């Protein structure tokens, strides 16, 4: 550990960044689902996921190197835009995945999005890396919710068919 306290600016930035990506952006998309712009921005999941994973890794791994507040703000804005592209196949209407595909998409993305934070921990930025991992737990909760809804729906359909 680098001797940092939990409330170091790096830790707060990493936690807020992760929380915005994992909870803030999906909340915004959910609340503004009727906005026609989401349909225009939406990409297929096979494009959105790798794009976001690579961009997220680049942002997280270069975060400690960025000293300018303006540059950091611009990088975070690009990350949030990419996060919206990542969430649209799950929450949007165009290119929306089925429930099973949404479950796989989210479960697949979780370890990929945590890898940069693990690298941060390995480099000695323990508090920031762990804050990022913890802040992104809502992705797992969304995956569990979608999976549970899908399984219970399938079970209801199977029971109805058996009757």
mmCIF file with all atom_site columns, N, CA and C in Angstrom, residues 111-163:
data_model
loop_
_atom_site.group_PDB
_atom_site.id
_atom_site.type_symbol
_atom_site.label_atom_id
_atom_site.label_alt_id
_atom_site.label_comp_id
_atom_site.label_asym_id
_atom_site.label_entity_id
_atom_site.label_seq_id
_atom_site.pdbx_PDB_ins_code
_atom_site.Cartn_x
_atom_site.Cartn_y
_atom_site.Cartn_z
_atom_site.occupancy
_atom_site.B_iso_or_equiv
_atom_site.pdbx_formal_charge
_atom_site.auth_seq_id
_atom_site.auth_comp_id
_atom_site.auth_asym_id
_atom_site.auth_atom_id
_atom_site.pdbx_PDB_model_num
ATOM 1   N N  . UNK A 1 111 ? -15.448 -8.737  -15.225 1.00 0.00 ? 111 UNK A N  1
ATOM 2   C CA . UNK A 1 111 ? -14.008 -8.935  -14.997 1.00 0.00 ? 111 UNK A CA 1
ATOM 3   C C  . UNK A 1 111 ? -13.144 -8.111  -15.944 1.00 0.00 ? 111 UNK A C  1
ATOM 4   N N  . UNK A 1 112 ? -13.630 -7.879  -17.152 1.00 0.00 ? 112 UNK A N  1
ATOM 5   C CA . UNK A 1 112 ? -12.862 -7.075  -18.099 1.00 0.00 ? 112 UNK A CA 1
ATOM 6   C C  . UNK A 1 112 ? -12.721 -5.631  -17.623 1.00 0.00 ? 112 UNK A C  1
ATOM 7   N N  . UNK A 1 113 ? -13.781 -5.109  -17.011 1.00 0.00 ? 113 UNK A N  1
ATOM 8   C CA . UNK A 1 113 ? -13.737 -3.738  -16.506 1.00 0.00 ? 113 UNK A CA 1
ATOM 9   C C  . UNK A 1 113 ? -12.978 -3.634  -15.188 1.00 0.00 ? 113 UNK A C  1
ATOM 10  N N  . UNK A 1 114 ? -12.866 -4.743  -14.452 1.00 0.00 ? 114 UNK A N  1
ATOM 11  C CA . UNK A 1 114 ? -12.116 -4.724  -13.193 1.00 0.00 ? 114 UNK A CA 1
ATOM 12  C C  . UNK A 1 114 ? -10.609 -4.896  -13.395 1.00 0.00 ? 114 UNK A C  1
ATOM 13  N N  . UNK A 1 115 ? -10.191 -5.437  -14.516 1.00 0.00 ? 115 UNK A N  1
ATOM 14  C CA . UNK A 1 115 ? -8.756  -5.680  -14.749 1.00 0.00 ? 115 UNK A CA 1
ATOM 15  C C  . UNK A 1 115 ? -7.886  -4.421  -14.602 1.00 0.00 ? 115 UNK A C  1
ATOM 16  N N  . UNK A 1 116 ? -8.285  -3.279  -15.166 1.00 0.00 ? 116 UNK A N  1
ATOM 17  C CA . UNK A 1 116 ? -7.447  -2.091  -14.971 1.00 0.00 ? 116 UNK A CA 1
ATOM 18  C C  . UNK A 1 116 ? -7.310  -1.696  -13.498 1.00 0.00 ? 116 UNK A C  1
ATOM 19  N N  . UNK A 1 117 ? -8.363  -1.882  -12.727 1.00 0.00 ? 117 UNK A N  1
ATOM 20  C CA . UNK A 1 117 ? -8.295  -1.573  -11.297 1.00 0.00 ? 117 UNK A CA 1
ATOM 21  C C  . UNK A 1 117 ? -7.350  -2.544  -10.584 1.00 0.00 ? 117 UNK A C  1
ATOM 22  N N  . UNK A 1 118 ? -7.344  -3.789  -11.008 1.00 0.00 ? 118 UNK A N  1
ATOM 23  C CA . UNK A 1 118 ? -6.412  -4.769  -10.440 1.00 0.00 ? 118 UNK A CA 1
ATOM 24  C C  . UNK A 1 118 ? -4.977  -4.369  -10.768 1.00 0.00 ? 118 UNK A C  1
ATOM 25  N N  . UNK A 1 119 ? -4.754  -3.874  -11.972 1.00 0.00 ? 119 UNK A N  1
ATOM 26  C CA . UNK A 1 119 ? -3.422  -3.392  -12.348 1.00 0.00 ? 119 UNK A CA 1
ATOM 27  C C  . UNK A 1 119 ? -3.027  -2.213  -11.460 1.00 0.00 ? 119 UNK A C  1
ATOM 28  N N  . UNK A 1 120 ? -3.981  -1.324  -11.189 1.00 0.00 ? 120 UNK A N  1
ATOM 29  C CA . UNK A 1 120 ? -3.691  -0.194  -10.290 1.00 0.00 ? 120 UNK A CA 1
ATOM 30  C C  . UNK A 1 120 ? -3.272  -0.679  -8.913  1.00 0.00 ? 120 UNK A C  1
ATOM 31  N N  . UNK A 1 121 ? -3.977  -1.673  -8.397  1.00 0.00 ? 121 UNK A N  1
ATOM 32  C CA . UNK A 1 121 ? -3.633  -2.232  -7.089  1.00 0.00 ? 121 UNK A CA 1
ATOM 33  C C  . UNK A 1 121 ? -2.226  -2.818  -7.144  1.00 0.00 ? 121 UNK A C  1
ATOM 34  N N  . UNK A 1 122 ? -1.918  -3.545  -8.205  1.00 0.00 ? 122 UNK A N  1
ATOM 35  C CA . UNK A 1 122 ? -0.590  -4.147  -8.350  1.00 0.00 ? 122 UNK A CA 1
ATOM 36  C C  . UNK A 1 122 ? 0.507   -3.090  -8.447  1.00 0.00 ? 122 UNK A C  1
ATOM 37  N N  . UNK A 1 123 ? 0.178   -1.928  -8.998  1.00 0.00 ? 123 UNK A N  1
ATOM 38  C CA . UNK A 1 123 ? 1.155   -0.838  -9.111  1.00 0.00 ? 123 UNK A CA 1
ATOM 39  C C  . UNK A 1 123 ? 1.294   -0.037  -7.811  1.00 0.00 ? 123 UNK A C  1
ATOM 40  N N  . UNK A 1 124 ? 0.517   -0.388  -6.800  1.00 0.00 ? 124 UNK A N  1
ATOM 41  C CA . UNK A 1 124 ? 0.626   0.304   -5.525  1.00 0.00 ? 124 UNK A CA 1
ATOM 42  C C  . UNK A 1 124 ? -0.447  1.333   -5.264  1.00 0.00 ? 124 UNK A C  1
ATOM 43  N N  . UNK A 1 125 ? -1.366  1.520   -6.193  1.00 0.00 ? 125 UNK A N  1
ATOM 44  C CA . UNK A 1 125 ? -2.486  2.451   -5.996  1.00 0.00 ? 125 UNK A CA 1
ATOM 45  C C  . UNK A 1 125 ? -3.677  1.671   -5.442  1.00 0.00 ? 125 UNK A C  1
ATOM 46  N N  . UNK A 1 126 ? -3.469  1.077   -4.287  1.00 0.00 ? 126 UNK A N  1
ATOM 47  C CA . UNK A 1 126 ? -4.425  0.141   -3.708  1.00 0.00 ? 126 UNK A CA 1
ATOM 48  C C  . UNK A 1 126 ? -5.787  0.768   -3.458  1.00 0.00 ? 126 UNK A C  1
ATOM 49  N N  . UNK A 1 127 ? -5.810  1.890   -2.780  1.00 0.00 ? 127 UNK A N  1
ATOM 50  C CA . UNK A 1 127 ? -7.101  2.498   -2.422  1.00 0.00 ? 127 UNK A CA 1
ATOM 51  C C  . UNK A 1 127 ? -7.897  2.884   -3.659  1.00 0.00 ? 127 UNK A C  1
ATOM 52  N N  . UNK A 1 128 ? -7.240  3.495   -4.650  1.00 0.00 ? 128 UNK A N  1
ATOM 53  C CA . UNK A 1 128 ? -7.945  3.883   -5.871  1.00 0.00 ? 128 UNK A CA 1
ATOM 54  C C  . UNK A 1 128 ? -8.465  2.690   -6.649  1.00 0.00 ? 128 UNK A C  1
ATOM 55  N N  . UNK A 1 129 ? -7.648  1.652   -6.763  1.00 0.00 ? 129 UNK A N  1
ATOM 56  C CA . UNK A 1 129 ? -8.074  0.453   -7.484  1.00 0.00 ? 129 UNK A CA 1
ATOM 57  C C  . UNK A 1 129 ? -9.236  -0.248  -6.811  1.00 0.00 ? 129 UNK A C  1
ATOM 58  N N  . UNK A 1 130 ? -9.149  -0.393  -5.496  1.00 0.00 ? 130 UNK A N  1
ATOM 59  C CA . UNK A 1 130 ? -10.240 -1.044  -4.765  1.00 0.00 ? 130 UNK A CA 1
ATOM 60  C C  . UNK A 1 130 ? -11.509 -0.196  -4.770  1.00 0.00 ? 130 UNK A C  1
ATOM 61  N N  . UNK A 1 131 ? -11.340 1.120   -4.732  1.00 0.00 ? 131 UNK A N  1
ATOM 62  C CA . UNK A 1 131 ? -12.509 2.003   -4.801  1.00 0.00 ? 131 UNK A CA 1
ATOM 63  C C  . UNK A 1 131 ? -13.219 1.838   -6.143  1.00 0.00 ? 131 UNK A C  1
ATOM 64  N N  . UNK A 1 132 ? -12.438 1.689   -7.207  1.00 0.00 ? 132 UNK A N  1
ATOM 65  C CA . UNK A 1 132 ? -13.021 1.502   -8.536  1.00 0.00 ? 132 UNK A CA 1
ATOM 66  C C  . UNK A 1 132 ? -13.782 0.180   -8.607  1.00 0.00 ? 132 UNK A C  1
ATOM 67  N N  . UNK A 1 133 ? -13.188 -0.887  -8.114  1.00 0.00 ? 133 UNK A N  1
ATOM 68  C CA . UNK A 1 133 ? -13.854 -2.195  -8.132  1.00 0.00 ? 133 UNK A CA 1
ATOM 69  C C  . UNK A 1 133 ? -15.159 -2.128  -7.341  1.00 0.00 ? 133 UNK A C  1
ATOM 70  N N  . UNK A 1 134 ? -15.109 -1.563  -6.152  1.00 0.00 ? 134 UNK A N  1
ATOM 71  C CA . UNK A 1 134 ? -16.309 -1.483  -5.312  1.00 0.00 ? 134 UNK A CA 1
ATOM 72  C C  . UNK A 1 134 ? -17.380 -0.605  -5.951  1.00 0.00 ? 134 UNK A C  1
ATOM 73  N N  . UNK A 1 135 ? -16.970 0.494   -6.549  1.00 0.00 ? 135 UNK A N  1
ATOM 74  C CA . UNK A 1 135 ? -17.938 1.417   -7.141  1.00 0.00 ? 135 UNK A CA 1
ATOM 75  C C  . UNK A 1 135 ? -18.634 0.819   -8.361  1.00 0.00 ? 135 UNK A C  1
ATOM 76  N N  . UNK A 1 136 ? -18.016 -0.165  -8.997  1.00 0.00 ? 136 UNK A N  1
ATOM 77  C CA . UNK A 1 136 ? -18.611 -0.754  -10.190 1.00 0.00 ? 136 UNK A CA 1
ATOM 78  C C  . UNK A 1 136 ? -19.467 -1.987  -9.883  1.00 0.00 ? 136 UNK A C  1
ATOM 79  N N  . UNK A 1 137 ? -19.671 -2.270  -8.605  1.00 0.00 ? 137 UNK A N  1
ATOM 80  C CA . UNK A 1 137 ? -20.531 -3.396  -8.227  1.00 0.00 ? 137 UNK A CA 1
ATOM 81  C C  . UNK A 1 137 ? -21.966 -3.296  -8.755  1.00 0.00 ? 137 UNK A C  1
ATOM 82  N N  . UNK A 1 138 ? -22.514 -2.102  -8.991  1.00 0.00 ? 138 UNK A N  1
ATOM 83  C CA . UNK A 1 138 ? -23.872 -2.057  -9.561  1.00 0.00 ? 138 UNK A CA 1
ATOM 84  C C  . UNK A 1 138 ? -24.014 -2.787  -10.895 1.00 0.00 ? 138 UNK A C  1
ATOM 85  N N  . UNK A 1 139 ? -22.929 -2.964  -11.644 1.00 0.00 ? 139 UNK A N  1
ATOM 86  C CA . UNK A 1 139 ? -23.020 -3.741  -12.888 1.00 0.00 ? 139 UNK A CA 1
ATOM 87  C C  . UNK A 1 139 ? -23.406 -5.178  -12.553 1.00 0.00 ? 139 UNK A C  1
ATOM 88  N N  . UNK A 1 140 ? -22.789 -5.736  -11.519 1.00 0.00 ? 140 UNK A N  1
ATOM 89  C CA . UNK A 1 140 ? -23.137 -7.086  -11.075 1.00 0.00 ? 140 UNK A CA 1
ATOM 90  C C  . UNK A 1 140 ? -24.566 -7.169  -10.580 1.00 0.00 ? 140 UNK A C  1
ATOM 91  N N  . UNK A 1 141 ? -25.014 -6.139  -9.875  1.00 0.00 ? 141 UNK A N  1
ATOM 92  C CA . UNK A 1 141 ? -26.400 -6.121  -9.396  1.00 0.00 ? 141 UNK A CA 1
ATOM 93  C C  . UNK A 1 141 ? -27.375 -6.064  -10.573 1.00 0.00 ? 141 UNK A C  1
ATOM 94  N N  . UNK A 1 142 ? -27.039 -5.287  -11.590 1.00 0.00 ? 142 UNK A N  1
ATOM 95  C CA . UNK A 1 142 ? -27.893 -5.235  -12.784 1.00 0.00 ? 142 UNK A CA 1
ATOM 96  C C  . UNK A 1 142 ? -27.924 -6.597  -13.470 1.00 0.00 ? 142 UNK A C  1
ATOM 97  N N  . UNK A 1 143 ? -26.780 -7.257  -13.550 1.00 0.00 ? 143 UNK A N  1
ATOM 98  C CA . UNK A 1 143 ? -26.722 -8.585  -14.160 1.00 0.00 ? 143 UNK A CA 1
ATOM 99  C C  . UNK A 1 143 ? -27.578 -9.583  -13.379 1.00 0.00 ? 143 UNK A C  1
ATOM 100 N N  . UNK A 1 144 ? -27.473 -9.535  -12.057 1.00 0.00 ? 144 UNK A N  1
ATOM 101 C CA . UNK A 1 144 ? -28.293 -10.426 -11.225 1.00 0.00 ? 144 UNK A CA 1
ATOM 102 C C  . UNK A 1 144 ? -29.780 -10.154 -11.415 1.00 0.00 ? 144 UNK A C  1
ATOM 103 N N  . UNK A 1 145 ? -30.154 -8.885  -11.457 1.00 0.00 ? 145 UNK A N  1
ATOM 104 C CA . UNK A 1 145 ? -31.563 -8.518  -11.638 1.00 0.00 ? 145 UNK A CA 1
ATOM 105 C C  . UNK A 1 145 ? -32.099 -9.039  -12.968 1.00 0.00 ? 145 UNK A C  1
ATOM 106 N N  . UNK A 1 146 ? -31.345 -8.807  -14.036 1.00 0.00 ? 146 UNK A N  1
ATOM 107 C CA . UNK A 1 146 ? -31.782 -9.255  -15.361 1.00 0.00 ? 146 UNK A CA 1
ATOM 108 C C  . UNK A 1 146 ? -31.849 -10.777 -15.423 1.00 0.00 ? 146 UNK A C  1
ATOM 109 N N  . UNK A 1 147 ? -30.860 -11.434 -14.858 1.00 0.00 ? 147 UNK A N  1
ATOM 110 C CA . UNK A 1 147 ? -30.846 -12.900 -14.858 1.00 0.00 ? 147 UNK A CA 1
ATOM 111 C C  . UNK A 1 147 ? -32.018 -13.451 -14.066 1.00 0.00 ? 147 UNK A C  1
ATOM 112 N N  . UNK A 1 148 ? -32.277 -12.895 -12.903 1.00 0.00 ? 148 UNK A N  1
ATOM 113 C CA . UNK A 1 148 ? -33.385 -13.376 -12.068 1.00 0.00 ? 148 UNK A CA 1
ATOM 114 C C  . UNK A 1 148 ? -34.714 -13.190 -12.790 1.00 0.00 ? 148 UNK A C  1
ATOM 115 N N  . UNK A 1 149 ? -34.895 -12.020 -13.407 1.00 0.00 ? 149 UNK A N  1
ATOM 116 C CA . UNK A 1 149 ? -36.148 -11.765 -14.122 1.00 0.00 ? 149 UNK A CA 1
ATOM 117 C C  . UNK A 1 149 ? -36.307 -12.734 -15.289 1.00 0.00 ? 149 UNK A C  1
ATOM 118 N N  . UNK A 1 150 ? -35.221 -12.991 -16.003 1.00 0.00 ? 150 UNK A N  1
ATOM 119 C CA . UNK A 1 150 ? -35.251 -13.904 -17.143 1.00 0.00 ? 150 UNK A CA 1
ATOM 120 C C  . UNK A 1 150 ? -35.592 -15.324 -16.679 1.00 0.00 ? 150 UNK A C  1
ATOM 121 N N  . UNK A 1 151 ? -34.935 -15.792 -15.624 1.00 0.00 ? 151 UNK A N  1
ATOM 122 C CA . UNK A 1 151 ? -35.161 -17.158 -15.133 1.00 0.00 ? 151 UNK A CA 1
ATOM 123 C C  . UNK A 1 151 ? -36.594 -17.318 -14.627 1.00 0.00 ? 151 UNK A C  1
ATOM 124 N N  . UNK A 1 152 ? -37.089 -16.355 -13.862 1.00 0.00 ? 152 UNK A N  1
ATOM 125 C CA . UNK A 1 152 ? -38.455 -16.478 -13.339 1.00 0.00 ? 152 UNK A CA 1
ATOM 126 C C  . UNK A 1 152 ? -39.486 -16.399 -14.461 1.00 0.00 ? 152 UNK A C  1
ATOM 127 N N  . UNK A 1 153 ? -39.213 -15.595 -15.485 1.00 0.00 ? 153 UNK A N  1
ATOM 128 C CA . UNK A 1 153 ? -40.110 -15.520 -16.631 1.00 0.00 ? 153 UNK A CA 1
ATOM 129 C C  . UNK A 1 153 ? -40.136 -16.851 -17.382 1.00 0.00 ? 153 UNK A C  1
ATOM 130 N N  . UNK A 1 154 ? -38.967 -17.454 -17.586 1.00 0.00 ? 154 UNK A N  1
ATOM 131 C CA . UNK A 1 154 ? -38.892 -18.755 -18.251 1.00 0.00 ? 154 UNK A CA 1
ATOM 132 C C  . UNK A 1 154 ? -39.615 -19.818 -17.444 1.00 0.00 ? 154 UNK A C  1
ATOM 133 N N  . UNK A 1 155 ? -39.457 -19.768 -16.134 1.00 0.00 ? 155 UNK A N  1
ATOM 134 C CA . UNK A 1 155 ? -40.131 -20.740 -15.272 1.00 0.00 ? 155 UNK A CA 1
ATOM 135 C C  . UNK A 1 155 ? -41.635 -20.579 -15.350 1.00 0.00 ? 155 UNK A C  1
ATOM 136 N N  . UNK A 1 156 ? -42.108 -19.340 -15.357 1.00 0.00 ? 156 UNK A N  1
ATOM 137 C CA . UNK A 1 156 ? -43.559 -19.092 -15.477 1.00 0.00 ? 156 UNK A CA 1
ATOM 138 C C  . UNK A 1 156 ? -44.094 -19.600 -16.803 1.00 0.00 ? 156 UNK A C  1
ATOM 139 N N  . UNK A 1 157 ? -43.343 -19.374 -17.876 1.00 0.00 ? 157 UNK A N  1
ATOM 140 C CA . UNK A 1 157 ? -43.769 -19.865 -19.185 1.00 0.00 ? 157 UNK A CA 1
ATOM 141 C C  . UNK A 1 157 ? -43.799 -21.389 -19.231 1.00 0.00 ? 157 UNK A C  1
ATOM 142 N N  . UNK A 1 158 ? -42.803 -22.022 -18.617 1.00 0.00 ? 158 UNK A N  1
ATOM 143 C CA . UNK A 1 158 ? -42.761 -23.494 -18.585 1.00 0.00 ? 158 UNK A CA 1
ATOM 144 C C  . UNK A 1 158 ? -43.929 -24.040 -17.783 1.00 0.00 ? 158 UNK A C  1
ATOM 145 N N  . UNK A 1 159 ? -44.250 -23.412 -16.666 1.00 0.00 ? 159 UNK A N  1
ATOM 146 C CA . UNK A 1 159 ? -45.379 -23.862 -15.851 1.00 0.00 ? 159 UNK A CA 1
ATOM 147 C C  . UNK A 1 159 ? -46.694 -23.675 -16.579 1.00 0.00 ? 159 UNK A C  1
ATOM 148 N N  . UNK A 1 160 ? -46.827 -22.561 -17.278 1.00 0.00 ? 160 UNK A N  1
ATOM 149 C CA . UNK A 1 160 ? -48.062 -22.291 -18.038 1.00 0.00 ? 160 UNK A CA 1
ATOM 150 C C  . UNK A 1 160 ? -48.218 -23.300 -19.165 1.00 0.00 ? 160 UNK A C  1
ATOM 151 N N  . UNK A 1 161 ? -47.120 -23.682 -19.795 1.00 0.00 ? 161 UNK A N  1
ATOM 152 C CA . UNK A 1 161 ? -47.170 -24.640 -20.884 1.00 0.00 ? 161 UNK A CA 1
ATOM 153 C C  . UNK A 1 161 ? -47.508 -26.044 -20.370 1.00 0.00 ? 161 UNK A C  1
ATOM 154 N N  . UNK A 1 162 ? -47.098 -26.339 -19.142 1.00 0.00 ? 162 UNK A N  1
ATOM 155 C CA . UNK A 1 162 ? -47.343 -27.660 -18.547 1.00 0.00 ? 162 UNK A CA 1
ATOM 156 C C  . UNK A 1 162 ? -48.794 -27.825 -18.111 1.00 0.00 ? 162 UNK A C  1
ATOM 157 N N  . UNK A 1 163 ? -49.486 -26.734 -17.899 1.00 0.00 ? 163 UNK A N  1
ATOM 158 C CA . UNK A 1 163 ? -50.874 -26.806 -17.404 1.00 0.00 ? 163 UNK A CA 1
ATOM 159 C C  . UNK A 1 163 ? -51.872 -27.056 -18.483 1.00 0.00 ? 163 UNK A C  1
#
